XYZ file of C-alpha atoms in Angstrom:
93
model
C 88.377 45.640 78.718
C 89.149 41.771 78.417
C 91.062 40.149 80.893
C 94.592 39.082 79.818
C 95.011 35.295 78.373
C 96.535 33.060 80.869
C 97.208 29.602 81.490
C 96.662 27.448 84.795
C 97.955 24.142 86.127
C 96.698 23.068 89.857
C 99.472 22.217 91.880
C 99.917 19.947 94.981
C 99.013 21.644 98.365
C 100.492 20.761 101.565
C 96.876 21.147 103.167
C 94.607 18.460 101.790
C 91.654 20.992 101.491
C 93.401 23.770 100.171
C 93.532 24.134 96.345
C 96.247 25.687 94.587
C 96.646 26.863 91.093
C 99.915 28.483 89.212
C 98.503 31.098 86.484
C 100.705 32.081 83.684
C 99.335 35.759 82.759
C 100.300 37.690 79.956
C 98.867 40.776 78.280
C 97.449 40.597 74.418
C 98.864 43.805 73.729
C 101.934 43.675 71.353
C 103.710 46.477 73.041
C 103.313 44.370 76.318
C 106.064 42.045 75.706
C 108.015 40.818 78.701
C 105.231 41.714 80.980
C 104.472 37.964 81.890
C 103.985 37.152 85.477
C 103.202 34.052 87.318
C 100.510 34.247 89.987
C 99.614 31.795 92.693
C 96.150 31.382 93.467
C 94.733 29.561 96.655
C 91.069 28.433 97.276
C 90.162 27.156 100.849
C 88.240 24.268 99.517
C 86.987 22.723 96.439
C 84.229 24.661 94.983
C 85.015 27.623 96.599
C 84.215 31.257 94.606
C 86.487 32.947 96.911
C 90.625 32.821 96.620
C 93.669 34.633 97.656
C 96.689 35.683 95.812
C 99.610 33.936 97.445
C 102.532 34.682 94.892
C 103.320 37.181 92.035
C 106.574 36.331 90.411
C 107.276 38.664 87.388
C 109.107 36.849 84.685
C 112.475 38.935 83.546
C 114.832 38.375 81.009
C 116.984 36.145 83.455
C 114.342 33.737 84.010
C 115.085 29.930 84.229
C 112.953 26.830 84.116
C 114.229 23.503 85.687
C 112.570 20.422 85.516
C 112.492 18.063 88.390
C 112.711 14.246 88.226
C 109.455 13.870 90.146
C 107.289 15.867 87.705
C 107.694 19.287 89.553
C 109.740 22.147 88.154
C 111.445 25.371 89.670
C 111.433 28.651 88.315
C 114.170 31.443 88.752
C 113.517 35.207 88.198
C 114.736 38.195 89.294
C 116.942 36.476 92.130
C 113.935 34.723 93.187
C 113.481 30.697 93.183
C 110.095 29.113 93.315
C 109.388 25.279 93.337
C 106.367 23.879 91.861
C 104.643 20.328 92.013
C 101.661 19.853 89.546
C 98.979 17.152 90.674
C 99.724 15.239 87.784
C 102.385 15.715 84.635
C 99.323 15.397 82.467
C 97.822 18.581 83.645
C 101.022 20.370 82.355
C 100.038 19.292 78.811
């Protein structure tokens, strides 16, 4: 089976050596609508081939996205709020 399509953006990290990504993963199947999830993935350093999964946030029908003035954004879904800050606004596009 093929992996689900995803999009990734590199995020700022509180620890300079850690490399963080936010992935949007959505299955390709037509009947899988509504099964989109945000994954937070951490690499211990640049070039590392090992990572840890730091966050899983399903996107429900109540999901709201808010843009911050500094290039960051927050996502509210299922009663949870998460704040993200890409390393640059250009990485979002």
